[in-house]
Coordinates of C-alpha atoms and ligand atoms in Angstrom, one line a residue:
M192 CA 19.1 4.0 -21.0
G193 CA 18.4 7.5 -19.8
V194 CA 15.5 6.4 -17.7
F195 CA 16.6 8.6 -14.8
T196 CA 16.9 12.4 -15.0
L197 CA 18.8 14.1 -12.3
E198 CA 16.9 17.4 -11.8
K199 CA 18.8 19.0 -8.9
K200 CA 21.4 18.3 -6.3
C201 CA 21.5 19.8 -2.9
G202 CA 24.5 22.1 -2.5
V203 CA 25.2 21.1 1.1
T204 CA 24.4 17.4 1.3
Q205 CA 24.3 14.6 -1.3
A206 CA 20.5 14.8 -1.6
R207 CA 19.1 14.6 -5.1
A208 CA 15.7 15.2 -6.9
G209 CA 15.0 13.3 -10.0
L210 CA 12.6 11.7 -12.4
L211 CA 12.5 8.0 -13.1
K212 CA 10.7 6.8 -16.3
T213 CA 8.9 3.5 -16.2
R214 CA 6.3 1.9 -18.5
H215 CA 3.6 2.8 -16.1
G216 CA 4.5 6.4 -15.6
E217 CA 7.2 8.7 -14.2
I218 CA 8.3 8.6 -10.6
R219 CA 9.4 11.8 -8.8
T220 CA 12.2 11.1 -6.4
P221 CA 13.1 10.8 -3.6
I222 CA 10.2 8.4 -3.2
F223 CA 8.9 5.9 -0.7
M224 CA 7.3 2.7 -1.9
P225 CA 4.5 1.2 0.2
V226 CA 4.9 -2.6 0.5
G227 CA 2.2 -4.7 -1.2
T228 CA 3.4 -8.2 -0.3
Q229 CA 0.4 -10.2 -1.4
A230 CA -0.7 -8.0 -4.4
T231 CA -2.3 -5.6 -1.9
V232 CA -1.0 -2.9 0.3
K233 CA -2.8 -4.2 3.4
A234 CA -6.1 -2.5 4.2
L235 CA -6.2 0.0 1.3
T236 CA -7.7 0.1 -2.2
P237 CA -5.6 1.4 -5.1
E238 CA -7.7 4.6 -5.1
E239 CA -6.9 5.2 -1.5
L240 CA -3.2 4.5 -2.2
E241 CA -3.3 7.2 -4.9
A242 CA -5.0 9.6 -2.5
V243 CA -2.2 9.3 0.0
G244 CA 0.3 10.1 -2.8
A245 CA 1.7 6.7 -3.7
Q246 CA 3.5 6.7 -7.0
I247 CA 4.9 3.2 -7.0
I248 CA 4.4 0.1 -4.8
L249 CA 6.4 -3.0 -4.1
G250 CA 5.3 -6.6 -4.6
N251 CA 7.0 -9.7 -3.2
T252 CA 8.0 -12.3 -5.8
Y253 CA 8.3 -15.1 -3.3
H254 CA 4.8 -14.7 -2.0
L255 CA 3.1 -14.2 -5.4
Y256 CA 5.0 -17.1 -7.0
L257 CA 3.7 -19.5 -4.3
R258 CA 0.2 -18.0 -4.1
P259 CA -1.7 -17.4 -6.3
G260 CA 1.1 -18.6 -8.7
T261 CA 2.4 -16.8 -11.8
E262 CA 0.1 -18.8 -14.1
V263 CA -2.9 -17.0 -12.5
I264 CA -1.4 -13.6 -12.7
D265 CA -0.2 -14.3 -16.2
R266 CA -3.9 -14.6 -17.3
F267 CA -4.2 -10.9 -16.4
G268 CA -1.1 -9.9 -18.3
G269 CA 0.6 -9.2 -15.0
L270 CA 0.1 -7.7 -11.5
H271 CA -1.3 -4.3 -12.6
D272 CA -4.6 -5.7 -14.0
F273 CA -4.7 -8.5 -11.5
M274 CA -4.7 -6.0 -8.5
H275 CA -6.2 -3.0 -10.3
W276 CA -3.2 -0.7 -9.9
Q277 CA -2.0 1.1 -13.1
K278 CA 1.0 2.9 -11.7
P279 CA 4.5 1.5 -11.4
I280 CA 5.3 -1.6 -9.5
L281 CA 8.7 -2.8 -8.2
T282 CA 9.2 -6.5 -7.3
D283 CA 12.0 -8.0 -5.2
S284 CA 13.8 -11.1 -6.4
G285 CA 12.3 -13.4 -3.8
G286 CA 15.8 -14.0 -2.3
F287 CA 15.2 -12.2 1.0
Q288 CA 11.9 -14.1 1.7
V289 CA 13.5 -17.4 0.9
F290 CA 16.2 -16.5 3.3
S291 CA 13.8 -15.3 6.0
L292 CA 10.6 -17.3 5.6
A293 CA 11.1 -20.5 3.7
Q294 CA 12.7 -23.6 5.0
L295 CA 15.9 -23.1 3.1
S296 CA 17.3 -26.4 2.3
R297 CA 20.4 -25.5 0.2
I298 CA 22.1 -22.6 -1.4
S299 CA 24.4 -23.4 -4.3
E300 CA 25.9 -21.7 -7.4
E301 CA 22.7 -22.6 -9.1
G302 CA 20.4 -20.8 -6.7
Y303 CA 18.2 -21.3 -3.6
A304 CA 16.6 -24.7 -3.2
F305 CA 13.8 -24.2 -0.7
Q306 CA 10.5 -25.6 0.7
S307 CA 7.4 -23.4 0.8
H308 CA 6.3 -22.1 4.1
L309 CA 2.6 -22.3 2.9
D310 CA 1.7 -25.9 1.9
G311 CA 3.6 -28.1 4.1
G312 CA 6.9 -28.0 2.2
S313 CA 6.6 -28.3 -1.6
R314 CA 10.1 -28.0 -3.1
H315 CA 11.2 -25.2 -5.4
L316 CA 14.4 -23.8 -6.9
L317 CA 14.9 -20.1 -7.2
T318 CA 17.6 -19.2 -9.6
P319 CA 18.6 -15.8 -11.0
E320 CA 16.9 -16.9 -14.2
T321 CA 13.7 -18.1 -12.7
S322 CA 13.5 -15.0 -10.5
V323 CA 13.7 -12.8 -13.6
E324 CA 11.2 -15.1 -15.4
V325 CA 8.6 -14.7 -12.5
Q326 CA 9.1 -11.0 -12.2
L327 CA 8.5 -10.6 -16.0
A328 CA 5.4 -12.7 -15.7
L329 CA 4.3 -10.3 -13.0
N330 CA 5.1 -7.6 -15.5
S331 CA 6.9 -5.6 -12.8
D332 CA 8.2 -2.2 -14.0
I333 CA 11.4 -2.6 -11.9
L334 CA 12.8 -6.1 -11.4
M335 CA 15.5 -6.8 -8.8
C336 CA 18.4 -9.2 -9.3
L337 CA 18.6 -12.3 -7.1
D338 CA 21.3 -11.7 -4.4
Q339 CA 22.6 -13.7 -1.5
C340 CA 21.5 -12.2 1.8
I341 CA 23.4 -13.0 5.0
A342 CA 22.5 -12.6 8.6
H343 CA 24.1 -10.0 10.9
P344 CA 26.7 -10.4 12.2
A345 CA 28.7 -12.3 9.6
G346 CA 32.4 -12.7 9.3
H347 CA 34.5 -11.0 6.5
E348 CA 35.0 -14.3 4.7
K349 CA 31.3 -15.2 4.6
A350 CA 30.4 -11.7 3.5
E351 CA 33.0 -11.8 0.8
A352 CA 31.8 -15.2 -0.6
A353 CA 28.2 -13.9 -0.6
L354 CA 29.1 -10.7 -2.5
A355 CA 31.1 -12.8 -5.1
L356 CA 28.1 -15.0 -5.6
T357 CA 25.8 -12.0 -5.8
T358 CA 28.0 -10.6 -8.7
R359 CA 27.9 -13.9 -10.6
W360 CA 24.1 -14.0 -10.1
A361 CA 23.8 -10.3 -11.2
R362 CA 25.4 -11.3 -14.6
R363 CA 23.1 -14.2 -15.0
S364 CA 20.1 -12.0 -14.1
K365 CA 21.1 -9.5 -16.6
D366 CA 21.5 -12.1 -19.4
A367 CA 18.1 -13.6 -18.6
W368 CA 16.5 -10.1 -18.6
Q369 CA 18.2 -9.1 -21.9
S370 CA 17.3 -12.4 -23.6
R371 CA 13.7 -11.6 -23.3
E372 CA 12.2 -8.7 -25.2
N373 CA 10.9 -6.3 -22.6
H374 CA 10.9 -2.7 -21.5
N375 CA 11.0 -3.4 -17.8
L376 CA 14.0 -2.2 -15.8
L377 CA 16.4 -4.4 -13.9
F378 CA 18.3 -3.1 -10.9
G379 CA 21.5 -4.5 -9.5
I380 CA 22.1 -4.9 -5.8
V381 CA 25.2 -4.1 -3.8
Q382 CA 26.0 -6.4 -0.9
G383 CA 29.2 -6.7 1.2
G384 CA 27.8 -7.0 4.7
M385 CA 29.1 -4.5 7.2
Y386 CA 32.6 -4.2 5.7
A387 CA 33.5 -1.0 3.8
D388 CA 36.1 -2.7 1.6
L389 CA 33.6 -5.3 0.6
R390 CA 31.0 -2.7 -0.2
T391 CA 33.5 -0.9 -2.4
R392 CA 34.3 -4.1 -4.3
S393 CA 30.6 -5.1 -4.6
A394 CA 29.7 -1.6 -5.9
A395 CA 32.5 -1.7 -8.5
E396 CA 31.5 -5.2 -9.7
I397 CA 27.8 -4.5 -9.9
V398 CA 28.3 -1.1 -11.7
D399 CA 30.7 -3.0 -14.1
V400 CA 27.9 -5.4 -15.0
G401 CA 25.8 -2.3 -15.6
F402 CA 22.1 -1.7 -14.8
P403 CA 19.5 1.1 -15.3
G404 CA 19.4 1.4 -11.5
Y405 CA 21.2 0.2 -8.3
A406 CA 20.2 -0.8 -4.9
V407 CA 22.0 -1.1 -1.6
G408 CA 20.9 -4.4 0.0
G409 CA 21.7 -6.1 3.2
L410 CA 21.1 -3.1 5.5
S411 CA 18.7 -2.8 8.5
V412 CA 19.3 -6.5 9.3
G413 CA 19.8 -6.0 13.0
E414 CA 23.0 -3.9 13.0
P415 CA 23.3 -0.7 15.1
K416 CA 21.9 2.4 13.4
E417 CA 25.3 4.1 13.2
L418 CA 26.7 1.1 11.3
M419 CA 23.7 1.2 8.8
Y420 CA 24.4 4.9 8.2
A421 CA 28.1 4.3 7.9
M422 CA 27.6 1.5 5.2
A423 CA 25.0 3.6 3.3
S424 CA 27.1 6.8 3.3
H425 CA 30.1 4.7 2.1
T426 CA 28.2 2.9 -0.6
L427 CA 25.9 5.5 -2.1
P428 CA 28.6 7.8 -3.6
L429 CA 30.1 4.7 -5.3
L430 CA 27.0 4.4 -7.5
P431 CA 26.7 6.4 -10.8
D432 CA 25.1 9.8 -10.5
H433 CA 22.8 9.3 -13.5
A434 CA 21.1 6.2 -12.2
P435 CA 18.5 5.8 -9.4
R436 CA 19.7 4.6 -6.0
Y437 CA 17.4 2.4 -3.9
V438 CA 18.1 1.6 -0.2
M439 CA 16.2 -1.6 0.5
G440 CA 14.0 -2.2 3.5
V441 CA 14.7 1.0 5.4
G442 CA 13.3 2.7 7.6
T443 CA 12.0 5.2 10.1
P444 CA 11.1 8.8 8.9
A445 CA 14.4 10.0 10.3
D446 CA 16.2 7.3 8.4
L447 CA 14.6 8.5 5.1
V448 CA 15.8 12.0 5.8
E449 CA 19.3 10.9 6.6
L450 CA 19.6 8.5 3.7
T451 CA 18.2 11.1 1.3
A452 CA 21.0 13.5 2.6
M453 CA 23.4 10.7 1.6
G454 CA 22.1 10.5 -1.9
A455 CA 19.5 7.8 -1.9
D456 CA 16.4 8.2 -4.1
M457 CA 14.1 5.2 -3.3
F458 CA 12.9 3.5 -0.2
D459 CA 10.6 0.7 1.0
C460 CA 9.7 -0.5 4.4
V461 CA 6.8 -2.3 6.1
M462 CA 7.0 0.1 9.0
P463 CA 4.2 2.6 8.2
T464 CA 1.7 -0.1 7.3
R465 CA 2.6 -2.7 9.9
N466 CA 2.9 -0.2 12.7
A467 CA -0.4 1.3 11.7
R468 CA -2.1 -2.0 12.3
N469 CA -0.4 -2.1 15.7
G470 CA -1.7 1.3 16.6
Q471 CA 1.6 3.2 16.2
L472 CA 1.2 6.4 14.4
F473 CA 3.8 8.8 13.0
T474 CA 3.8 12.5 13.6
H475 CA 6.3 15.3 13.2
S476 CA 7.0 15.2 16.9
G477 CA 7.6 11.5 17.1
T478 CA 5.3 8.5 17.2
I479 CA 2.2 8.0 19.3
N480 CA 0.5 4.8 20.4
I481 CA -3.2 5.3 19.9
N482 CA -4.0 2.7 22.5
N483 CA -2.7 4.8 25.3
A484 CA -5.2 6.1 27.9
E485 CA -4.3 9.7 27.3
H486 CA -6.1 9.6 23.9
R487 CA -9.4 8.4 25.5
E488 CA -11.1 11.7 25.3
A489 CA -8.8 13.5 22.8
V490 CA -11.0 15.4 20.4
G491 CA -8.1 16.5 18.1
P492 CA -6.7 14.5 15.2
I493 CA -3.5 12.4 15.2
E494 CA -1.6 15.5 14.0
E495 CA -2.9 19.0 13.8
G496 CA -2.6 20.3 10.2
C497 CA -2.2 16.8 8.7
G498 CA -4.1 16.8 5.4
C499 CA -4.8 13.1 5.3
Y500 CA -8.4 11.7 5.1
T501 CA -8.1 10.3 8.7
C502 CA -7.0 13.5 10.3
R503 CA -9.5 15.6 8.4
H504 CA -12.4 13.6 9.7
Y505 CA -11.5 11.7 12.9
S506 CA -10.4 12.3 16.5
R507 CA -7.8 10.4 18.4
A508 CA -10.6 9.4 20.8
Y509 CA -12.5 7.7 17.9
L510 CA -9.4 6.0 16.5
R511 CA -8.5 4.7 20.0
H512 CA -12.0 3.4 20.4
L513 CA -11.8 1.6 17.0
Y514 CA -8.5 0.1 17.9
Q515 CA -9.7 -1.1 21.3
A516 CA -12.8 -2.6 19.7
R517 CA -10.6 -4.3 17.1
E518 CA -12.6 -2.8 14.3
I519 CA -11.3 -3.3 10.7
L520 CA -11.7 0.4 10.1
A521 CA -8.9 1.1 12.7
H522 CA -6.4 -0.7 10.3
R523 CA -7.7 1.3 7.4
L524 CA -7.7 4.8 9.0
N525 CA -4.3 4.3 10.7
T526 CA -2.7 3.0 7.5
I527 CA -4.0 6.0 5.6
H528 CA -2.4 8.4 8.1
N529 CA 0.9 6.6 8.3
L530 CA 1.4 6.2 4.5
H531 CA 0.3 9.9 4.0
F532 CA 3.0 10.8 6.6
Y533 CA 5.7 8.9 4.7
L534 CA 4.7 10.1 1.3
N535 CA 4.2 13.7 2.4
L536 CA 7.7 13.5 3.9
V537 CA 9.4 12.4 0.7
K538 CA 7.4 15.0 -1.2
N539 CA 8.5 17.8 1.1
M540 CA 12.1 16.6 0.9
R541 CA 11.8 16.7 -2.9
M542 CA 10.4 20.3 -2.8
A543 CA 13.1 21.4 -0.4
I544 CA 15.9 19.9 -2.7
L545 CA 14.4 21.7 -5.7
D546 CA 14.2 24.9 -3.7
G547 CA 17.7 24.6 -2.4
T548 CA 16.5 24.5 1.2
F549 CA 17.0 20.8 2.0
E550 CA 19.6 21.2 4.7
R551 CA 17.3 23.6 6.6
F552 CA 14.4 21.2 6.1
R553 CA 16.6 18.4 7.5
R554 CA 17.6 20.3 10.6
E555 CA 14.0 21.4 11.3
F556 CA 12.7 17.9 10.8
H557 CA 15.1 16.4 13.4
A558 CA 14.5 19.3 15.8
R559 CA 10.7 18.7 15.7
Q560 CA 11.1 15.0 16.2
Q561 CA 12.9 15.7 19.4
V562 CA 10.3 18.1 21.0
A563 CA 8.1 17.0 23.9
P564 CA 6.5 13.6 23.2
A565 CA 3.3 13.8 21.2
A566 CA 1.6 12.3 24.3
N567 CA 1.8 15.7 26.1
R568 CA -0.2 17.6 23.5
S569 CA -3.8 18.4 24.1
Ligands
ZN285 ZN1 -3.2 12.3 9.2

């Protein structure tokens, strides 16, 4: 154990700065993990990812298991050499994608029986053991336990049954992970739907099983923002201080600031990359849509003072032109800016926590997000 070093806690909020050791290097937290579903963070090379400050990326087990298949990635000794990325990688268990993408035919004590969404319905069984097996074949630095995801809204009884199954699967995942000699980390996932009592029970059970790190799952599944915050702020303090805490699948820049204030250390979300490809760009004074007519002749960058490659070299007028002409470069330049924005945000939060100025940083961040829309700037 001892993979996580807590460096500093904010005196006002629950925010923390830490160091997480993995086989492919140390991660400075809080950190955002760009999503690389198909063994690529869409539109960027690994060198470009490093340039925007990525320290760790996320891969999707479900997608990589179905295509190209673990036997292909195995020939490269794992995902790092296959995709030419030598920094840490976290993989999910595949459960969420089975739940959301595949034609799920059956969930049982054993696992998820499903049909592929790719090849007209080949049949597969995803169990806690096979999920660990596939993630070890990918040689992921951080593996996630298979859990049962539920849709929102879900009744108390259904959420309770899902959390109980998630705990039993967490034990099986841990056994499978321990039975194989490896130095990869396995994280447990807290479920419990939108019920505080179930979150308390799930956290106690998962912590009792015992993992090097913990995640809060089942958030940002369509519930109101206040409820997401309420569940996160209830659950995060129930997790051990000396282990990293990962809030899965969240969120906006403001969400990252709030969840960091609640004591979260790690985040992932498709928002910066997906929105970039749709022309939506993040700035400190809110988001802008590069397709809007007001950018037609705008000679300035997306955000004045932004140090990213895109803002150092290109105007909004040019980016709007690329977007309208459907040029591939639009995806690339927009993604560089958005990921830089997210990674710069977590880096600045970390510096503020270490400096003891996080609460001021947080106030100023929210105040700036609420100034006049970016559209009104020259
Ligand atoms: Zn920029």
